Coordinates of C-alpha atoms and ligand atoms in Angstrom, one line a residue:
M28 CA -33.9 -11.9 4.6
L29 CA -30.6 -11.1 2.8
N30 CA -27.2 -12.0 4.5
D31 CA -24.4 -9.5 4.6
L32 CA -22.9 -10.6 1.3
Q33 CA -26.2 -10.5 -0.6
E34 CA -27.0 -7.1 0.9
I35 CA -23.6 -5.7 -0.1
E36 CA -24.2 -6.9 -3.7
R37 CA -27.7 -5.3 -3.7
L38 CA -26.4 -2.0 -2.3
K39 CA -23.5 -1.9 -4.7
K40 CA -26.0 -2.0 -7.6
E41 CA -28.4 0.5 -5.9
K42 CA -25.6 3.0 -5.2
N43 CA -23.6 2.2 -8.3
A44 CA -20.6 1.5 -6.1
I45 CA -17.3 -0.3 -6.5
I46 CA -15.3 -1.9 -3.7
L47 CA -11.5 -1.6 -3.6
A48 CA -9.3 -3.5 -1.1
H49 CA -5.6 -3.4 -0.1
N50 CA -3.6 -6.7 -0.3
Y51 CA -3.6 -6.8 3.6
Q52 CA -7.3 -7.2 3.9
T53 CA -8.9 -10.4 5.2
R54 CA -10.0 -13.1 2.8
A55 CA -13.7 -12.1 3.3
I56 CA -13.0 -8.5 2.2
Q57 CA -10.7 -9.5 -0.6
E58 CA -13.4 -11.8 -1.9
I59 CA -16.1 -9.1 -2.1
A60 CA -13.7 -6.5 -3.6
D61 CA -13.9 -5.6 -7.3
F62 CA -10.2 -4.9 -7.2
T63 CA -7.4 -5.8 -4.8
G64 CA -4.0 -4.3 -5.0
D65 CA -1.0 -2.5 -3.5
S66 CA -0.9 1.3 -2.9
L67 CA 0.3 2.1 -6.4
E68 CA -2.1 -0.2 -8.1
L69 CA -5.0 1.2 -6.1
C70 CA -3.9 4.8 -7.0
I71 CA -3.9 4.0 -10.7
K72 CA -7.2 2.1 -10.4
V73 CA -8.9 5.0 -8.5
S74 CA -7.7 7.6 -10.9
K75 CA -9.4 5.8 -13.8
I76 CA -12.7 5.0 -12.3
K77 CA -15.4 6.4 -14.6
K78 CA -18.7 4.5 -14.4
A79 CA -19.1 4.1 -10.6
D80 CA -20.4 7.0 -8.4
T81 CA -19.2 5.6 -5.1
V82 CA -16.0 3.9 -4.0
V83 CA -15.8 1.9 -0.8
F84 CA -12.2 1.9 0.1
C85 CA -11.1 -1.0 2.3
G86 CA -7.6 0.3 3.2
V87 CA -6.3 2.7 5.8
D88 CA -6.8 6.4 6.0
F89 CA -4.0 7.7 3.8
M90 CA -5.1 5.4 1.0
A91 CA -8.7 6.6 1.1
E92 CA -7.4 10.2 1.2
T93 CA -5.2 9.6 -1.8
A94 CA -8.3 8.1 -3.6
A95 CA -10.3 11.3 -2.8
L96 CA -7.5 13.5 -4.1
L97 CA -7.2 11.5 -7.3
N98 CA -10.8 11.2 -8.1
P99 CA -12.6 14.2 -6.5
H100 CA -15.8 13.6 -8.4
K101 CA -16.5 10.3 -6.8
K102 CA -17.9 9.7 -3.3
I103 CA -15.0 7.9 -1.4
L104 CA -16.2 6.0 1.6
I105 CA -14.2 4.2 4.3
P106 CA -16.0 1.6 6.5
D107 CA -14.2 2.5 9.8
R108 CA -12.9 5.9 10.6
N109 CA -10.4 4.4 13.0
A110 CA -8.5 2.6 10.3
E111 CA -5.4 4.7 10.5
C112 CA -1.8 3.8 9.6
P113 CA 0.4 4.7 12.6
M114 CA 3.4 5.1 10.4
A115 CA 1.6 7.7 8.3
H116 CA 1.1 9.8 11.4
M117 CA 4.8 9.7 12.4
L118 CA 5.6 12.6 10.1
T119 CA 4.0 16.0 10.3
A120 CA 4.0 18.9 7.8
K121 CA 5.7 21.0 10.4
E122 CA 8.7 18.6 10.6
I123 CA 9.0 18.5 6.8
K124 CA 9.1 22.3 6.7
K125 CA 11.8 22.4 9.3
A126 CA 13.8 19.8 7.4
K127 CA 13.4 21.7 4.1
N128 CA 15.0 24.7 5.8
A129 CA 17.9 22.6 7.1
Y130 CA 18.5 21.0 3.7
P131 CA 17.4 23.6 1.0
D132 CA 19.1 21.7 -1.8
A133 CA 17.3 18.4 -1.0
A134 CA 14.2 17.0 -2.8
V135 CA 11.4 15.8 -0.5
V136 CA 10.3 12.3 -1.5
L137 CA 7.5 11.0 0.7
Y138 CA 6.2 7.5 0.9
I139 CA 2.5 7.4 0.0
N140 CA 2.0 6.3 3.7
T141 CA 1.6 9.9 4.8
T142 CA -1.2 12.2 5.7
A143 CA -2.6 14.5 3.0
E144 CA -1.1 17.5 4.9
A145 CA 2.4 16.0 4.8
K146 CA 1.9 15.1 1.1
S147 CA 1.3 18.8 0.3
E148 CA 4.9 19.5 1.5
A149 CA 6.4 16.9 -0.8
D150 CA 8.1 17.4 -4.2
I151 CA 7.0 13.9 -5.2
L152 CA 5.5 10.8 -3.7
C153 CA 6.5 7.2 -4.0
T154 CA 5.3 3.7 -3.1
S155 CA 7.4 0.7 -2.2
A156 CA 6.9 -0.4 -5.8
N157 CA 8.5 2.6 -7.4
A158 CA 10.6 4.3 -4.7
V159 CA 13.9 3.6 -6.4
E160 CA 12.6 4.7 -9.8
V161 CA 11.2 7.9 -8.3
V162 CA 14.4 8.9 -6.5
K163 CA 16.6 8.1 -9.6
S164 CA 14.4 10.3 -11.7
L165 CA 15.2 13.4 -9.7
P166 CA 18.0 15.8 -10.5
Q167 CA 18.9 16.4 -6.8
E168 CA 21.6 14.3 -5.2
K169 CA 20.3 14.8 -1.7
I170 CA 16.9 13.4 -0.8
L171 CA 14.8 13.9 2.3
F172 CA 12.9 10.6 2.5
G173 CA 10.1 9.7 4.9
P174 CA 8.5 8.4 6.9
D175 CA 9.8 4.8 6.7
Q176 CA 13.5 4.5 7.7
N177 CA 13.8 0.9 6.3
L178 CA 12.4 1.9 2.9
A179 CA 14.8 4.8 3.0
W180 CA 17.7 2.4 3.7
Y181 CA 16.5 0.2 0.8
V182 CA 16.5 3.2 -1.6
S183 CA 19.9 4.2 -0.3
Q184 CA 21.3 0.8 -1.3
Q185 CA 19.8 1.0 -4.8
T186 CA 20.8 4.5 -5.8
K187 CA 24.0 6.6 -5.5
K188 CA 22.1 9.5 -3.8
E189 CA 22.3 10.7 -0.2
I190 CA 19.1 9.6 1.5
I191 CA 18.2 11.4 4.7
P192 CA 15.5 9.6 6.7
L193 CA 12.7 11.9 7.9
P194 CA 11.9 11.4 10.8
E195 CA 14.9 9.4 11.9
H196 CA 13.0 6.4 13.3
G197 CA 9.8 6.2 11.3
H198 CA 8.6 2.6 10.9
C199 CA 5.8 0.2 10.4
Y200 CA 5.1 -1.7 13.6
V201 CA 4.0 -4.8 11.6
H202 CA 7.2 -5.0 9.4
K203 CA 9.3 -4.3 12.5
M204 CA 8.2 -7.7 13.9
F205 CA 10.3 -9.7 11.5
N206 CA 13.8 -10.7 12.7
L207 CA 16.7 -12.4 11.1
G208 CA 16.7 -15.3 13.6
D209 CA 13.1 -16.4 12.9
L210 CA 13.7 -16.1 9.1
Y211 CA 16.9 -18.1 9.2
F212 CA 15.1 -20.8 11.2
L213 CA 12.2 -21.0 8.8
S214 CA 14.5 -21.0 5.7
E215 CA 16.4 -24.0 7.2
K216 CA 13.2 -25.9 7.5
N217 CA 12.1 -25.0 4.0
L218 CA 15.3 -25.2 1.9
D219 CA 13.5 -25.1 -1.4
A220 CA 11.6 -21.9 -0.6
E221 CA 12.3 -18.6 -2.1
I222 CA 12.3 -15.8 0.5
L223 CA 10.4 -12.6 -0.5
V224 CA 10.7 -9.6 1.9
H225 CA 9.0 -6.2 1.9
P226 CA 11.3 -3.2 2.0
E227 CA 9.6 -1.9 5.2
C228 CA 11.5 -4.8 7.1
D229 CA 14.7 -4.1 8.9
P230 CA 17.9 -4.0 6.8
S231 CA 19.2 -7.3 8.3
V232 CA 16.0 -9.1 7.2
Q233 CA 16.2 -7.4 3.7
K234 CA 19.8 -8.6 3.3
F235 CA 18.7 -12.2 4.0
A236 CA 16.0 -12.2 1.3
D237 CA 16.2 -13.7 -2.1
V238 CA 14.2 -10.7 -3.4
V239 CA 13.0 -7.5 -1.8
L240 CA 9.6 -6.4 -3.3
S241 CA 6.4 -4.4 -2.7
T242 CA 3.3 -6.5 -2.4
G243 CA 2.4 -5.9 -6.0
G244 CA 5.9 -6.9 -7.0
M245 CA 5.5 -10.1 -5.0
I246 CA 2.5 -11.0 -7.1
H247 CA 4.3 -10.5 -10.4
H248 CA 7.4 -12.2 -9.1
V249 CA 5.5 -15.4 -8.0
N250 CA 3.8 -15.6 -11.4
Q251 CA 7.1 -15.8 -13.1
S252 CA 9.2 -17.7 -10.5
L253 CA 10.1 -21.4 -11.1
H254 CA 9.9 -22.0 -7.3
K255 CA 6.9 -23.7 -5.9
T256 CA 7.3 -22.6 -2.2
F257 CA 7.7 -19.1 -0.9
I258 CA 8.4 -17.6 2.5
I259 CA 6.6 -14.3 2.6
A260 CA 7.8 -11.5 5.0
T261 CA 5.1 -8.9 5.0
E262 CA 1.6 -8.6 6.5
V263 CA 0.1 -12.1 7.0
D264 CA -2.9 -11.7 4.7
M265 CA -0.6 -11.2 1.7
T266 CA -0.4 -15.0 1.6
T267 CA -4.2 -15.0 1.3
R268 CA -4.0 -13.0 -1.9
L269 CA -1.1 -15.1 -3.2
E270 CA -2.9 -18.4 -2.4
R271 CA -6.1 -17.2 -4.1
E272 CA -4.2 -16.6 -7.3
N273 CA -1.7 -19.4 -7.2
P274 CA -3.5 -22.5 -5.9
D275 CA -0.6 -24.8 -7.1
K276 CA 2.0 -23.0 -5.0
T277 CA 2.8 -22.9 -1.3
F278 CA 3.1 -19.7 0.7
I279 CA 4.5 -19.7 4.2
P280 CA 4.0 -16.5 6.2
A281 CA 7.4 -15.6 7.8
L282 CA 5.5 -14.6 11.0
N283 CA 1.8 -15.5 11.7
E284 CA 1.7 -12.6 14.2
A285 CA 2.5 -10.0 11.6
I286 CA -1.0 -8.6 11.5
C287 CA -1.9 -5.0 10.8
E288 CA -4.7 -4.4 13.3
N289 CA -5.6 -1.2 11.6
M290 CA -6.3 -3.0 8.3
K291 CA -8.3 -5.6 10.1
L292 CA -10.9 -3.3 11.5
Y293 CA -13.1 -4.0 8.4
T294 CA -15.8 -6.7 8.4
L295 CA -18.6 -7.5 6.0
E296 CA -21.1 -5.9 8.3
K297 CA -19.1 -2.6 8.4
V298 CA -18.9 -2.6 4.6
K299 CA -22.6 -3.2 4.4
T300 CA -23.4 -0.4 6.8
C301 CA -20.9 1.9 5.0
L302 CA -22.8 1.4 1.8
L303 CA -26.2 1.7 3.4
N304 CA -25.6 4.9 5.3
E305 CA -23.0 6.3 2.8
E306 CA -20.5 6.9 5.6
F307 CA -17.8 7.7 6.3
I308 CA -17.1 10.1 3.5
V309 CA -13.4 11.0 3.0
E310 CA -12.7 14.6 2.1
P311 CA -9.2 16.0 2.4
D312 CA -8.8 19.6 3.7
E313 CA -9.4 22.1 0.9
N314 CA -6.1 24.0 1.7
I315 CA -3.8 21.1 1.1
K316 CA -5.6 19.5 -1.8
S317 CA -3.7 21.0 -4.7
G318 CA -0.2 20.5 -3.2
A319 CA -0.9 16.9 -2.3
K320 CA -2.4 16.1 -5.6
R321 CA 0.5 17.6 -7.5
A322 CA 3.0 15.4 -5.6
I323 CA 0.9 12.2 -6.3
K324 CA 0.4 13.0 -10.0
R325 CA 4.1 13.7 -10.4
M326 CA 4.8 10.2 -9.1
M327 CA 2.2 8.6 -11.3
N328 CA 3.6 10.3 -14.4
I329 CA 7.2 9.1 -13.9
S330 CA 6.4 5.5 -12.9
K331 CA 7.7 3.2 -15.6
N332 CA 5.7 0.4 -13.9
Q333 CA 2.5 2.1 -14.8
N334 CA 2.0 0.4 -18.2
M335 CA 2.6 -3.1 -16.7
I336 CA 0.2 -2.4 -13.8
E337 CA -2.4 -0.9 -16.2
L338 CA -2.4 -4.1 -18.1
N339 CA -3.0 -6.1 -14.9
I340 CA -5.9 -3.9 -13.8
K341 CA -7.5 -3.6 -17.2
E342 CA -9.9 -6.4 -16.5
A343 CA -11.0 -4.8 -13.2
M344 CA -11.7 -1.5 -15.0
E345 CA -14.9 -3.0 -16.4
N346 CA -16.4 -2.6 -13.0
G347 CA -15.4 1.0 -12.7
Ligands
LIG419 S1 1.0 -2.6 7.5 FE1 2.2 -1.0 8.5 S2 2.4 0.6 6.9 FE2 0.8 -0.8 6.2 S3 -1.1 0.2 7.0 FE3 -0.4 -1.3 8.6 S4 0.8 0.0 10.0 FE4 0.6 1.1 8.1

């Protein structure tokens, strides 16, 4: 009898499927994935998949929805329907419409961590990897930016534009867990460590960092850094990805409790069942498809990082 791993490999061949995983997935899921990346890297990867018929998406709901919008001819499956990002549900299309009426001269820039319905109201999307670049590319001086207030703060520090957070207190519960006191204590114990912080963390934590980066940015940075030890302030399994690719370096999670429970709903058994039964299929609502897709594509077209990321994912494309 085949174990879960062997069965997944067998089903992948039978269904001509590819498995994608976000950087916050567990080691077991990262190891079975054909490609692991941050939101922007996953978007680019999905948009270019040609050979595979089916994509098993090991990330939260908004990521799988984005995948379905970018590659509508593929069957996009998610192994657990409950894998929702709470932050993505903090902003509704209705609130965006209201804000647009209040600020008619502002551009609407939404973080990719939003529902497809909210995306359809955006002028353009962004990820934590390209948020600054996206905002700078726009002619408007006033930007409605949501739903993460900390990423909005980060962008406001890097540009001269007026950034209006939408909603006022949108946040990621995982990145909210980090605090300056813990980080200071850890840095005192590891004086040689470089401190890498995600822009979803509070401003006080960002200010204390040596560098503020998306998870994809952390991977590129670590490859080039002369440091041997790093303190990582983002979801705890980011250190799993970094350790797998840099066995000669040391990664210290800034907080072991910084776990995204929503990302951790996936197990090998669920991935196997998902492939076997071809469920759960992700299909965004027909009415909002074109608006949401336009905002995503617009982001992808202006991203300067795209060439660099494409180089990094070239290898993985063989599987697609
Ligand atoms: S880490 Fe935060 S933003 Fe990312 S999926 Fe989990 S809750 Fe959402």
